[in-house]
CSV table of C-alpha atoms in Angstrom, one decimal:
chain,number,residue,atom,x,y,z
M,1,UNK,CA,141.2,68.0,136.9
M,2,UNK,CA,139.2,68.0,140.0
M,3,UNK,CA,139.0,71.8,140.0
M,4,UNK,CA,137.7,71.8,136.4
M,5,UNK,CA,134.9,69.5,137.6
M,6,UNK,CA,134.2,71.6,140.6
M,7,UNK,CA,134.1,74.8,138.4
M,8,UNK,CA,131.7,72.9,135.9
M,9,UNK,CA,129.4,72.2,138.8
M,10,UNK,CA,129.4,75.5,140.2
M,11,UNK,CA,128.6,76.8,136.7
M,12,UNK,CA,125.7,74.6,136.4
M,13,UNK,CA,124.2,75.3,139.8
M,14,UNK,CA,124.8,78.9,139.3
M,15,UNK,CA,122.3,79.2,136.6
M,16,UNK,CA,118.8,80.0,137.1
M,17,UNK,CA,117.7,77.8,134.5
M,18,UNK,CA,119.1,74.9,136.5
M,19,UNK,CA,116.8,75.5,139.4
M,20,UNK,CA,113.8,76.3,137.0
M,21,UNK,CA,114.4,72.7,135.5
M,22,UNK,CA,114.4,71.2,138.8
M,23,UNK,CA,111.3,73.1,140.1
M,24,UNK,CA,109.5,71.8,136.8
M,25,UNK,CA,110.6,68.2,137.9
M,26,UNK,CA,109.2,68.8,141.4
M,27,UNK,CA,105.7,70.0,140.0
M,28,UNK,CA,105.7,66.8,137.7
M,29,UNK,CA,106.4,64.5,140.7
M,30,UNK,CA,103.6,66.4,142.9
M,31,UNK,CA,101.1,66.1,139.9
M,32,UNK,CA,101.7,62.4,139.5
M,33,UNK,CA,101.1,61.7,143.0
M,34,UNK,CA,98.1,64.0,143.1
M,35,UNK,CA,96.7,62.4,140.0
M,36,UNK,CA,97.0,58.8,141.6
M,37,UNK,CA,95.4,60.1,144.7
M,38,UNK,CA,92.4,61.9,142.9
M,39,UNK,CA,91.9,59.2,140.3
M,40,UNK,CA,92.1,56.1,142.5
M,41,UNK,CA,90.8,55.3,146.0
M,42,UNK,CA,92.5,53.5,148.8
M,43,UNK,CA,91.8,50.0,147.2
M,44,UNK,CA,93.2,51.1,143.8
M,45,UNK,CA,89.9,51.6,142.1
M,46,UNK,CA,89.3,54.3,139.4
M,47,UNK,CA,87.2,56.9,141.0
M,48,UNK,CA,85.8,58.0,137.8
M,49,UNK,CA,84.2,54.7,137.4
M,50,UNK,CA,81.5,53.6,134.8
M,51,UNK,CA,78.7,54.4,137.0
M,52,UNK,CA,77.6,57.5,139.2
M,53,UNK,CA,74.2,58.5,140.7
M,54,UNK,CA,73.6,61.0,137.9
M,55,UNK,CA,73.2,58.3,135.2
M,56,UNK,CA,70.3,56.9,137.3
M,57,UNK,CA,68.6,60.3,137.6
M,58,UNK,CA,69.2,60.9,133.7
M,59,UNK,CA,67.7,57.4,132.8
M,60,UNK,CA,64.6,58.1,135.1
M,61,UNK,CA,64.1,61.6,133.7
M,62,UNK,CA,64.3,60.3,130.1
M,63,UNK,CA,61.9,57.4,130.7
M,64,UNK,CA,59.5,59.8,132.4
M,65,UNK,CA,59.4,62.3,129.3
M,66,UNK,CA,59.6,59.8,126.7
M,67,UNK,CA,57.0,59.7,123.9
M,68,UNK,CA,56.5,56.0,123.2
M,69,UNK,CA,55.2,56.7,119.7
M,70,UNK,CA,58.1,58.7,118.5
M,71,UNK,CA,60.9,56.6,119.9
M,72,UNK,CA,62.2,53.3,118.8
M,73,UNK,CA,61.2,50.5,121.0
M,74,UNK,CA,64.5,49.1,121.2
M,75,UNK,CA,66.0,52.3,122.8
M,76,UNK,CA,63.0,52.2,125.3
M,77,UNK,CA,64.0,48.5,126.2
M,78,UNK,CA,67.6,49.8,126.6
M,79,UNK,CA,66.6,52.6,129.0
M,80,UNK,CA,64.5,50.0,131.1
M,81,UNK,CA,67.6,47.7,131.4
M,82,UNK,CA,69.9,50.5,132.3
M,83,UNK,CA,67.4,51.6,134.9
M,84,UNK,CA,67.3,48.2,136.7
M,85,UNK,CA,71.1,47.9,136.5
M,86,UNK,CA,71.7,51.5,137.9
M,87,UNK,CA,69.1,51.0,140.7
M,88,UNK,CA,71.2,48.0,141.8
M,89,UNK,CA,74.7,50.0,141.6
M,90,UNK,CA,73.1,52.8,143.6
M,91,UNK,CA,72.0,50.4,146.2
M,92,UNK,CA,74.9,48.2,146.4
M,93,UNK,CA,78.0,50.1,145.1
M,94,UNK,CA,79.7,49.2,141.7
M,95,UNK,CA,82.8,47.8,143.7
M,96,UNK,CA,81.0,46.0,146.2
M,97,UNK,CA,80.8,42.0,145.7
M,98,UNK,CA,77.2,42.3,144.6
M,99,UNK,CA,78.7,44.9,142.0
M,100,UNK,CA,80.8,42.1,140.7
M,101,UNK,CA,77.8,39.7,140.1
M,102,UNK,CA,75.8,42.6,138.7
M,103,UNK,CA,78.3,43.0,136.0
M,104,UNK,CA,79.1,39.3,135.4
M,105,UNK,CA,75.4,37.7,135.8
M,106,UNK,CA,72.7,39.9,136.7
M,107,UNK,CA,73.2,42.5,133.6
M,108,UNK,CA,72.5,39.8,131.1
M,109,UNK,CA,69.7,38.5,133.2
M,110,UNK,CA,68.0,41.8,133.4
M,111,UNK,CA,68.3,42.1,129.6
M,112,UNK,CA,66.4,38.7,129.1
M,113,UNK,CA,63.9,39.8,131.6
M,114,UNK,CA,63.1,42.9,130.0
M,115,UNK,CA,63.0,41.3,126.3
M,116,UNK,CA,60.6,38.8,127.6
M,117,UNK,CA,58.4,41.2,129.5
M,118,UNK,CA,58.0,44.0,126.8
M,119,UNK,CA,58.0,41.8,123.8
M,120,UNK,CA,55.9,38.7,123.0
M,121,UNK,CA,57.2,36.3,125.4
M,122,UNK,CA,57.3,32.9,126.8
M,123,UNK,CA,55.5,33.3,130.2
M,124,UNK,CA,57.0,30.3,131.8
M,125,UNK,CA,60.6,31.5,130.9
M,126,UNK,CA,59.8,35.0,132.1
M,127,UNK,CA,58.7,33.5,135.5
M,128,UNK,CA,61.9,31.4,135.6
M,129,UNK,CA,64.1,34.4,134.8
M,130,UNK,CA,62.4,36.5,137.3
M,131,UNK,CA,62.7,33.8,140.0
M,132,UNK,CA,66.4,33.6,139.3
M,133,UNK,CA,66.6,37.4,139.6
M,134,UNK,CA,64.8,37.5,143.0
M,135,UNK,CA,67.2,34.8,144.2
M,136,UNK,CA,70.1,37.0,143.4
M,137,UNK,CA,68.4,40.0,145.2
M,138,UNK,CA,67.7,37.8,148.2
M,139,UNK,CA,71.4,36.8,148.4
M,140,UNK,CA,72.6,40.3,147.9
M,141,UNK,CA,70.3,41.3,150.9
M,142,UNK,CA,71.6,38.6,153.1
M,143,UNK,CA,75.3,39.4,152.0
M,144,UNK,CA,75.6,35.6,151.3
M,145,UNK,CA,78.5,35.9,148.7
M,146,UNK,CA,79.4,32.4,149.7
M,147,UNK,CA,76.5,31.0,148.1
M,148,UNK,CA,77.5,31.9,144.7
M,149,UNK,CA,80.9,30.6,145.3
M,150,UNK,CA,79.6,27.2,146.3
M,151,UNK,CA,77.4,27.1,143.3
M,152,UNK,CA,80.4,27.8,141.1
M,153,UNK,CA,82.3,25.2,142.7
M,154,UNK,CA,79.5,22.5,141.9
M,155,UNK,CA,79.5,23.8,138.3
M,156,UNK,CA,83.2,23.5,138.0
M,157,UNK,CA,83.4,20.0,139.4
M,158,UNK,CA,80.8,19.0,136.9
M,159,UNK,CA,82.7,20.4,134.1
M,160,UNK,CA,85.7,18.6,135.5
M,161,UNK,CA,83.9,15.4,135.4
M,162,UNK,CA,82.7,16.0,131.7
M,163,UNK,CA,86.1,17.0,130.2
M,164,UNK,CA,88.8,14.5,128.9
M,165,UNK,CA,91.3,17.4,128.0
M,166,UNK,CA,94.4,17.5,130.2
M,167,UNK,CA,94.7,21.3,129.7
M,168,UNK,CA,91.2,22.0,130.6
M,169,UNK,CA,91.2,19.7,133.8
M,170,UNK,CA,94.5,21.8,134.9
M,171,UNK,CA,92.5,25.1,134.4
M,172,UNK,CA,89.3,23.9,136.2
M,173,UNK,CA,91.2,22.5,139.2
M,174,UNK,CA,92.8,25.8,139.5
M,175,UNK,CA,89.6,27.6,139.4
M,176,UNK,CA,88.2,25.2,142.0
M,177,UNK,CA,91.2,25.7,144.2
M,178,UNK,CA,90.8,29.6,144.1
M,179,UNK,CA,87.1,29.2,144.8
M,180,UNK,CA,88.0,27.3,147.8
M,181,UNK,CA,90.5,29.7,148.9
M,182,UNK,CA,87.7,32.3,148.9
M,183,UNK,CA,85.9,30.4,151.4
M,184,UNK,CA,88.6,29.3,153.7
M,185,UNK,CA,89.9,33.0,153.9
M,186,UNK,CA,86.7,34.8,153.7
M,187,UNK,CA,87.6,36.7,150.4
M,188,UNK,CA,84.5,38.0,148.8
M,189,UNK,CA,84.2,39.4,145.3
M,190,UNK,CA,84.4,42.9,146.8
M,191,UNK,CA,87.4,45.0,145.5
M,192,UNK,CA,90.5,44.1,147.6
M,193,UNK,CA,93.9,43.4,147.0
M,194,UNK,CA,93.4,39.6,147.7
M,195,UNK,CA,90.3,39.5,145.2
M,196,UNK,CA,92.6,41.3,142.6
M,197,UNK,CA,95.4,38.9,143.4
M,198,UNK,CA,93.0,35.7,142.7
M,199,UNK,CA,91.6,37.1,139.5
M,200,UNK,CA,95.2,38.1,138.1
M,201,UNK,CA,96.6,34.6,139.4
M,202,UNK,CA,93.8,32.7,137.2
M,203,UNK,CA,94.4,35.2,134.4
M,204,UNK,CA,98.2,34.7,134.2
M,205,UNK,CA,97.9,30.7,135.1
M,206,UNK,CA,95.4,30.3,132.0
M,207,UNK,CA,98.0,32.4,129.8
M,208,UNK,CA,101.1,30.1,131.1
M,209,UNK,CA,99.3,26.8,130.5
M,210,UNK,CA,97.8,27.8,127.3
M,211,UNK,CA,101.3,28.7,126.0
M,212,UNK,CA,102.9,25.5,127.5
M,213,UNK,CA,100.4,23.3,125.9
M,214,UNK,CA,100.4,25.1,122.4
M,215,UNK,CA,103.9,26.4,122.0
M,216,UNK,CA,106.4,25.2,124.5
M,217,UNK,CA,105.6,21.6,124.7
M,218,UNK,CA,105.5,21.6,121.0
M,219,UNK,CA,108.7,23.4,120.7
M,220,UNK,CA,107.2,26.0,118.4
M,221,UNK,CA,107.5,29.1,120.3
M,222,UNK,CA,108.7,32.4,118.7
M,223,UNK,CA,110.8,34.9,120.6
M,224,UNK,CA,108.0,37.3,121.5
M,225,UNK,CA,105.9,34.6,122.7
M,226,UNK,CA,108.7,33.4,124.8
M,227,UNK,CA,109.1,36.7,126.5
M,228,UNK,CA,105.2,36.7,127.0
M,229,UNK,CA,105.4,33.3,128.6
M,230,UNK,CA,108.2,34.5,131.1
M,231,UNK,CA,106.2,37.7,131.9
M,232,UNK,CA,103.0,35.7,132.6
M,233,UNK,CA,104.8,33.1,134.7
M,234,UNK,CA,106.6,35.8,136.7
M,235,UNK,CA,103.1,37.6,137.5
M,236,UNK,CA,101.4,34.4,138.1
M,237,UNK,CA,103.9,33.2,140.7
M,238,UNK,CA,104.1,36.7,142.3
M,239,UNK,CA,100.1,36.9,142.6
M,240,UNK,CA,100.3,33.2,144.2
M,241,UNK,CA,102.8,34.5,146.8
M,242,UNK,CA,100.7,37.5,147.6
M,243,UNK,CA,97.7,35.0,148.2
M,244,UNK,CA,99.9,32.6,150.4
M,245,UNK,CA,101.5,35.5,152.5
M,246,UNK,CA,98.8,38.2,152.4
M,247,UNK,CA,101.2,41.0,151.4
M,248,UNK,CA,99.7,43.8,149.5
M,249,UNK,CA,102.5,44.3,147.0
M,250,UNK,CA,100.8,45.1,143.8
M,251,UNK,CA,99.1,48.3,145.2
M,252,UNK,CA,100.5,51.1,142.9
M,253,UNK,CA,98.7,54.2,144.2
M,254,UNK,CA,101.0,54.8,147.2
M,255,UNK,CA,104.5,56.1,148.1
M,256,UNK,CA,106.1,52.5,147.6
M,257,UNK,CA,104.2,51.6,144.6
M,258,UNK,CA,105.1,54.7,142.6
M,259,UNK,CA,108.8,54.2,143.7
M,260,UNK,CA,108.7,50.8,142.5
M,261,UNK,CA,107.5,52.0,139.0
M,262,UNK,CA,109.8,55.0,139.4
M,263,UNK,CA,111.2,55.0,135.6
M,264,UNK,CA,107.9,54.1,134.4
M,265,UNK,CA,106.6,57.4,135.8
M,266,UNK,CA,109.5,59.6,135.5
M,267,UNK,CA,111.9,58.2,133.0
M,268,UNK,CA,111.1,60.8,130.3
M,269,UNK,CA,111.7,63.4,132.6
M,270,UNK,CA,114.9,62.2,133.9
M,271,UNK,CA,116.1,61.7,130.1
M,272,UNK,CA,115.0,65.1,129.2
M,273,UNK,CA,116.9,66.8,131.8
M,274,UNK,CA,120.0,64.7,131.0
M,275,UNK,CA,119.8,65.4,127.4
M,276,UNK,CA,119.5,69.3,128.2
M,277,UNK,CA,122.5,69.3,130.5
M,278,UNK,CA,124.7,67.3,128.2
M,279,UNK,CA,123.7,69.4,125.1
M,280,UNK,CA,124.4,72.8,126.8
M,281,UNK,CA,127.5,72.2,128.8
M,282,UNK,CA,129.8,72.5,125.8
M,283,UNK,CA,128.0,74.4,123.3
M,284,UNK,CA,127.1,77.2,125.8
M,285,UNK,CA,130.9,77.8,126.1
M,286,UNK,CA,131.1,78.5,122.5
M,287,UNK,CA,128.0,80.5,122.3
M,288,UNK,CA,129.1,82.8,125.0
M,289,UNK,CA,132.8,82.8,123.8
M,290,UNK,CA,134.0,81.6,127.2
M,291,UNK,CA,135.6,78.6,125.6
M,292,UNK,CA,138.6,80.8,124.8
M,293,UNK,CA,139.2,81.7,128.5
M,294,UNK,CA,139.0,78.2,129.3
M,295,UNK,CA,141.8,77.4,127.0
M,296,UNK,CA,143.9,80.0,128.8
M,297,UNK,CA,143.8,77.7,131.8
M,298,UNK,CA,146.8,75.3,132.4
M,299,UNK,CA,144.6,72.4,131.1
M,300,UNK,CA,144.7,70.4,128.0
M,301,UNK,CA,141.8,70.2,125.6
M,302,UNK,CA,141.5,66.4,126.6
M,303,UNK,CA,141.4,67.3,130.2
M,304,UNK,CA,138.6,70.1,129.6
M,305,UNK,CA,136.4,68.0,127.4
M,306,UNK,CA,136.8,64.9,130.0
M,307,UNK,CA,136.1,67.3,132.9
M,308,UNK,CA,132.8,68.3,131.1
M,309,UNK,CA,131.8,64.6,130.5
M,310,UNK,CA,132.7,63.5,134.0
M,311,UNK,CA,130.3,66.6,135.2
M,312,UNK,CA,127.6,65.2,133.0
M,313,UNK,CA,128.1,61.7,134.6
M,314,UNK,CA,127.7,63.4,138.2
M,315,UNK,CA,124.5,65.2,137.1
M,316,UNK,CA,123.0,61.9,136.0
M,317,UNK,CA,123.5,60.5,139.4
M,318,UNK,CA,122.3,63.8,141.0
M,319,UNK,CA,119.1,64.0,138.8
M,320,UNK,CA,117.9,60.3,139.5
M,321,UNK,CA,118.5,61.0,143.4
M,322,UNK,CA,116.9,64.1,143.3
M,323,UNK,CA,113.9,62.5,141.6
M,324,UNK,CA,113.9,59.8,144.1
M,325,UNK,CA,114.1,62.3,147.1
M,326,UNK,CA,111.3,64.4,145.4
M,327,UNK,CA,108.9,61.4,145.1
M,328,UNK,CA,109.7,60.1,148.5
M,329,UNK,CA,108.7,63.5,150.1
M,330,UNK,CA,105.6,64.1,148.2
M,331,UNK,CA,104.5,60.7,148.1
M,332,UNK,CA,105.0,60.7,151.8
M,333,UNK,CA,103.1,63.8,152.5
M,334,UNK,CA,100.2,62.7,150.1
M,335,UNK,CA,99.9,59.1,150.8
M,336,UNK,CA,102.0,58.7,154.0
M,337,UNK,CA,105.3,56.7,154.3
M,338,UNK,CA,103.7,53.5,155.9
M,339,UNK,CA,103.8,51.6,152.7
M,340,UNK,CA,107.7,51.6,152.5
M,341,UNK,CA,107.5,48.6,155.1
M,342,UNK,CA,106.0,46.4,152.5
M,343,UNK,CA,108.5,44.5,150.3
M,344,UNK,CA,108.9,44.3,146.6
M,345,UNK,CA,108.2,40.9,145.5
M,346,UNK,CA,109.9,39.5,142.4
M,347,UNK,CA,110.1,35.9,140.7
M,348,UNK,CA,113.9,35.2,140.2
M,349,UNK,CA,114.2,33.0,137.1
M,350,UNK,CA,117.8,32.1,138.0
M,351,UNK,CA,116.7,30.2,141.0
M,352,UNK,CA,113.0,29.8,140.1
M,353,UNK,CA,111.8,31.3,143.4
M,354,UNK,CA,110.0,34.4,144.7
M,355,UNK,CA,112.3,36.7,146.4
M,356,UNK,CA,111.5,39.8,149.0
M,357,UNK,CA,113.3,43.1,148.5
M,358,UNK,CA,113.3,46.2,150.6
M,359,UNK,CA,112.2,49.1,148.4
M,360,UNK,CA,115.3,50.9,148.7
M,361,UNK,CA,117.6,48.1,147.7
M,362,UNK,CA,115.2,47.3,144.8
M,363,UNK,CA,115.6,50.8,143.9
M,364,UNK,CA,119.3,50.6,143.9
M,365,UNK,CA,119.3,47.6,141.6
M,366,UNK,CA,116.9,49.1,139.1
M,367,UNK,CA,118.9,52.5,139.1
M,368,UNK,CA,122.2,50.7,138.4
M,369,UNK,CA,120.5,48.6,135.6
M,370,UNK,CA,119.2,51.9,133.9
M,371,UNK,CA,122.4,53.8,134.3
M,372,UNK,CA,123.9,52.2,131.0
M,373,UNK,CA,120.9,53.7,129.1
M,374,UNK,CA,121.3,57.2,130.7
M,375,UNK,CA,125.0,57.2,130.0
M,376,UNK,CA,124.8,56.2,126.4
M,377,UNK,CA,122.1,58.9,125.7
M,378,UNK,CA,124.3,61.3,127.6
M,379,UNK,CA,127.4,60.4,125.5
M,380,UNK,CA,125.7,60.4,122.1
M,381,UNK,CA,124.2,63.9,122.9
M,382,UNK,CA,127.4,65.1,124.2
M,383,UNK,CA,129.1,63.9,121.0
M,384,UNK,CA,126.4,65.7,118.7
M,385,UNK,CA,126.8,68.8,120.8
M,386,UNK,CA,130.6,68.8,120.2
M,387,UNK,CA,130.1,68.2,116.7
M,388,UNK,CA,127.5,70.8,115.7
M,389,UNK,CA,127.9,73.3,118.7
M,390,UNK,CA,124.0,73.3,118.7
M,391,UNK,CA,122.0,73.2,121.8
M,392,UNK,CA,118.8,72.9,119.8
M,393,UNK,CA,120.2,70.2,117.4
M,394,UNK,CA,121.6,68.1,120.2
M,395,UNK,CA,118.5,68.1,122.2
M,396,UNK,CA,116.2,67.1,119.4
M,397,UNK,CA,118.8,64.2,118.7
M,398,UNK,CA,118.7,63.0,122.2
M,399,UNK,CA,114.9,62.9,122.4
M,400,UNK,CA,114.8,61.2,119.0
M,401,UNK,CA,117.1,58.3,120.0
M,402,UNK,CA,115.2,57.9,123.2
M,403,UNK,CA,111.8,57.5,121.4
M,404,UNK,CA,113.4,55.1,118.8
M,405,UNK,CA,114.3,52.7,121.4
M,406,UNK,CA,110.9,50.8,122.0
M,407,UNK,CA,110.5,50.7,118.1
M,408,UNK,CA,113.7,49.3,117.3
M,409,UNK,CA,112.9,46.8,120.2
M,410,UNK,CA,110.2,45.1,118.1
M,411,UNK,CA,112.4,44.8,114.9
M,412,UNK,CA,113.4,41.2,114.0
M,413,UNK,CA,116.2,42.0,111.4
M,414,UNK,CA,119.8,40.7,112.4
M,415,UNK,CA,121.0,44.3,111.8
M,416,UNK,CA,119.2,45.3,115.1
M,417,UNK,CA,122.0,43.4,117.1
M,418,UNK,CA,124.4,46.2,116.4
M,419,UNK,CA,122.1,48.9,117.4
M,420,UNK,CA,122.6,50.1,120.9
M,421,UNK,CA,118.9,50.6,121.6
M,422,UNK,CA,118.1,47.2,122.4
M,423,UNK,CA,121.2,46.7,124.7
M,424,UNK,CA,121.2,49.9,126.8
M,425,UNK,CA,118.4,49.0,129.3
M,426,UNK,CA,119.7,46.2,131.6
M,427,UNK,CA,116.5,46.2,133.6
M,428,UNK,CA,115.3,43.7,131.0
M,429,UNK,CA,117.8,41.2,132.4
M,430,UNK,CA,117.1,41.6,136.1
M,431,UNK,CA,116.1,38.4,138.0
M,432,UNK,CA,116.8,36.1,135.1
M,433,UNK,CA,114.2,37.7,132.8
M,434,UNK,CA,114.7,37.4,128.9
M,435,UNK,CA,114.6,40.5,126.7
M,436,UNK,CA,111.9,41.1,124.4
M,437,UNK,CA,114.4,41.2,121.4
M,438,UNK,CA,116.1,37.8,120.9
M,439,UNK,CA,119.2,39.5,119.5
M,440,UNK,CA,119.9,41.1,122.9
M,441,UNK,CA,121.8,39.1,125.6
M,442,UNK,CA,123.5,40.3,128.6
M,443,UNK,CA,126.9,39.7,127.5
M,444,UNK,CA,126.6,41.1,124.0
M,445,UNK,CA,124.7,44.3,125.7
M,446,UNK,CA,127.9,44.6,128.0
M,447,UNK,CA,130.1,44.6,125.0
M,448,UNK,CA,127.9,46.8,122.7
M,449,UNK,CA,127.5,49.5,125.6
M,450,UNK,CA,131.2,49.6,126.3
M,451,UNK,CA,132.1,49.9,122.6
M,452,UNK,CA,129.5,52.8,122.1
M,453,UNK,CA,130.7,54.6,125.2
M,454,UNK,CA,134.3,54.1,124.2
M,455,UNK,CA,133.9,55.0,120.6
M,456,UNK,CA,131.8,58.1,120.9
M,457,UNK,CA,133.8,59.4,123.8
M,458,UNK,CA,137.2,58.9,121.7
M,459,UNK,CA,135.5,60.7,118.8
M,460,UNK,CA,134.1,63.6,120.8
M,461,UNK,CA,137.8,64.1,122.3
M,462,UNK,CA,139.1,63.9,118.9
M,463,UNK,CA,136.8,66.5,117.3
M,464,UNK,CA,137.2,69.0,120.3
M,465,UNK,CA,141.0,68.5,119.9
M,466,UNK,CA,141.0,69.5,116.4
M,467,UNK,CA,138.7,72.3,116.4
M,468,UNK,CA,140.4,75.7,115.8
M,469,UNK,CA,139.0,77.5,118.7
M,470,UNK,CA,141.3,80.5,118.6
M,471,UNK,CA,139.9,81.8,115.3
M,472,UNK,CA,136.2,81.2,116.2
């Protein structure tokens, strides 16, 4: 039996097509890393942002050459507004703290100023708007972002005194806490991981509180909303932990970040390679006629089919490991290896606490949780390959069942409970998380995966044993 498996592995790695497949995978990994490097800067900002210097130049040229008599006045006003806005972006940068206020406050202020300046306007209102604008520019020049934070705290405290809503009080108090956190820790609105963590914390805190007041406290929460609640609660706590401990664990455009999202980035490639190998390992023997020679060896049909199946299992492990190694090497070269020291932060619902994981231990956990899916897909493709002896049909079948899975996950009919698609991905249960589909639970998933695995492997062996190979 061991010799059969050894021979199967030799046959796989003797083929040129095997190396072509892994070379394609390697280029896919490199492309992913280069894309992250090219599209995102060191802080995680999208480099191809909404503004660049050419926009300012274009607007200036258009205003210079425009004929007021032939162009709609509203369009001219729009160009003037864009000119003022782009001049500020050119001076301060889109991702500076000033850029944040240009988007959130100054943009609307510019619009009001232009509308009042070039239309029939209220002179006193225009002076007030221009004075407010000048104050913004003065604070921008003085690099006094704390002025705006203090102003915001005063506004929030006024709102707090004016509301009787318990829900709004909690939201406003949280916003005030984060504003004070900015002051105490010298965190401006400039793009940084701590600024992002503050914004994300507030966003998820609002969602969590909204759902608690509108669904959970009323005991009227649907399954999809419960999953959303758990997901938001997890992200809220993770971002709070980042703020408390100053850990840049949300960064995705580095070696560690891509490894954390290994299956988000490469799952499709891994599945495709698994499907190709499991579809080809038996059908190729029939297509080439070598299956008859294999039957002349002192092994039973069951041993032959089992050796091929075990070889596919070994290849699953090899494919996942080689993907991790490729990502580690290419990510290390492109981004450096320094990010691997940063722990992975997760919220464990089993103990209602944050936990830190070493990146490689976290990878081990997620790989083990993904294995049932890879094994079931391989088993089903192996079954179709044995039944039809067609490479193409088996590969198409494997691809279809993989893409069906997320669609089935959103179905609410009870029949879904008996479909393997909602059960085979055990990452949905990690750290006490609940699955998206309420008909899935970890115990049912274990039973269903075992049943599908056993039944289809048994049927595959039965079909192979009954095939009249001598007359083929």
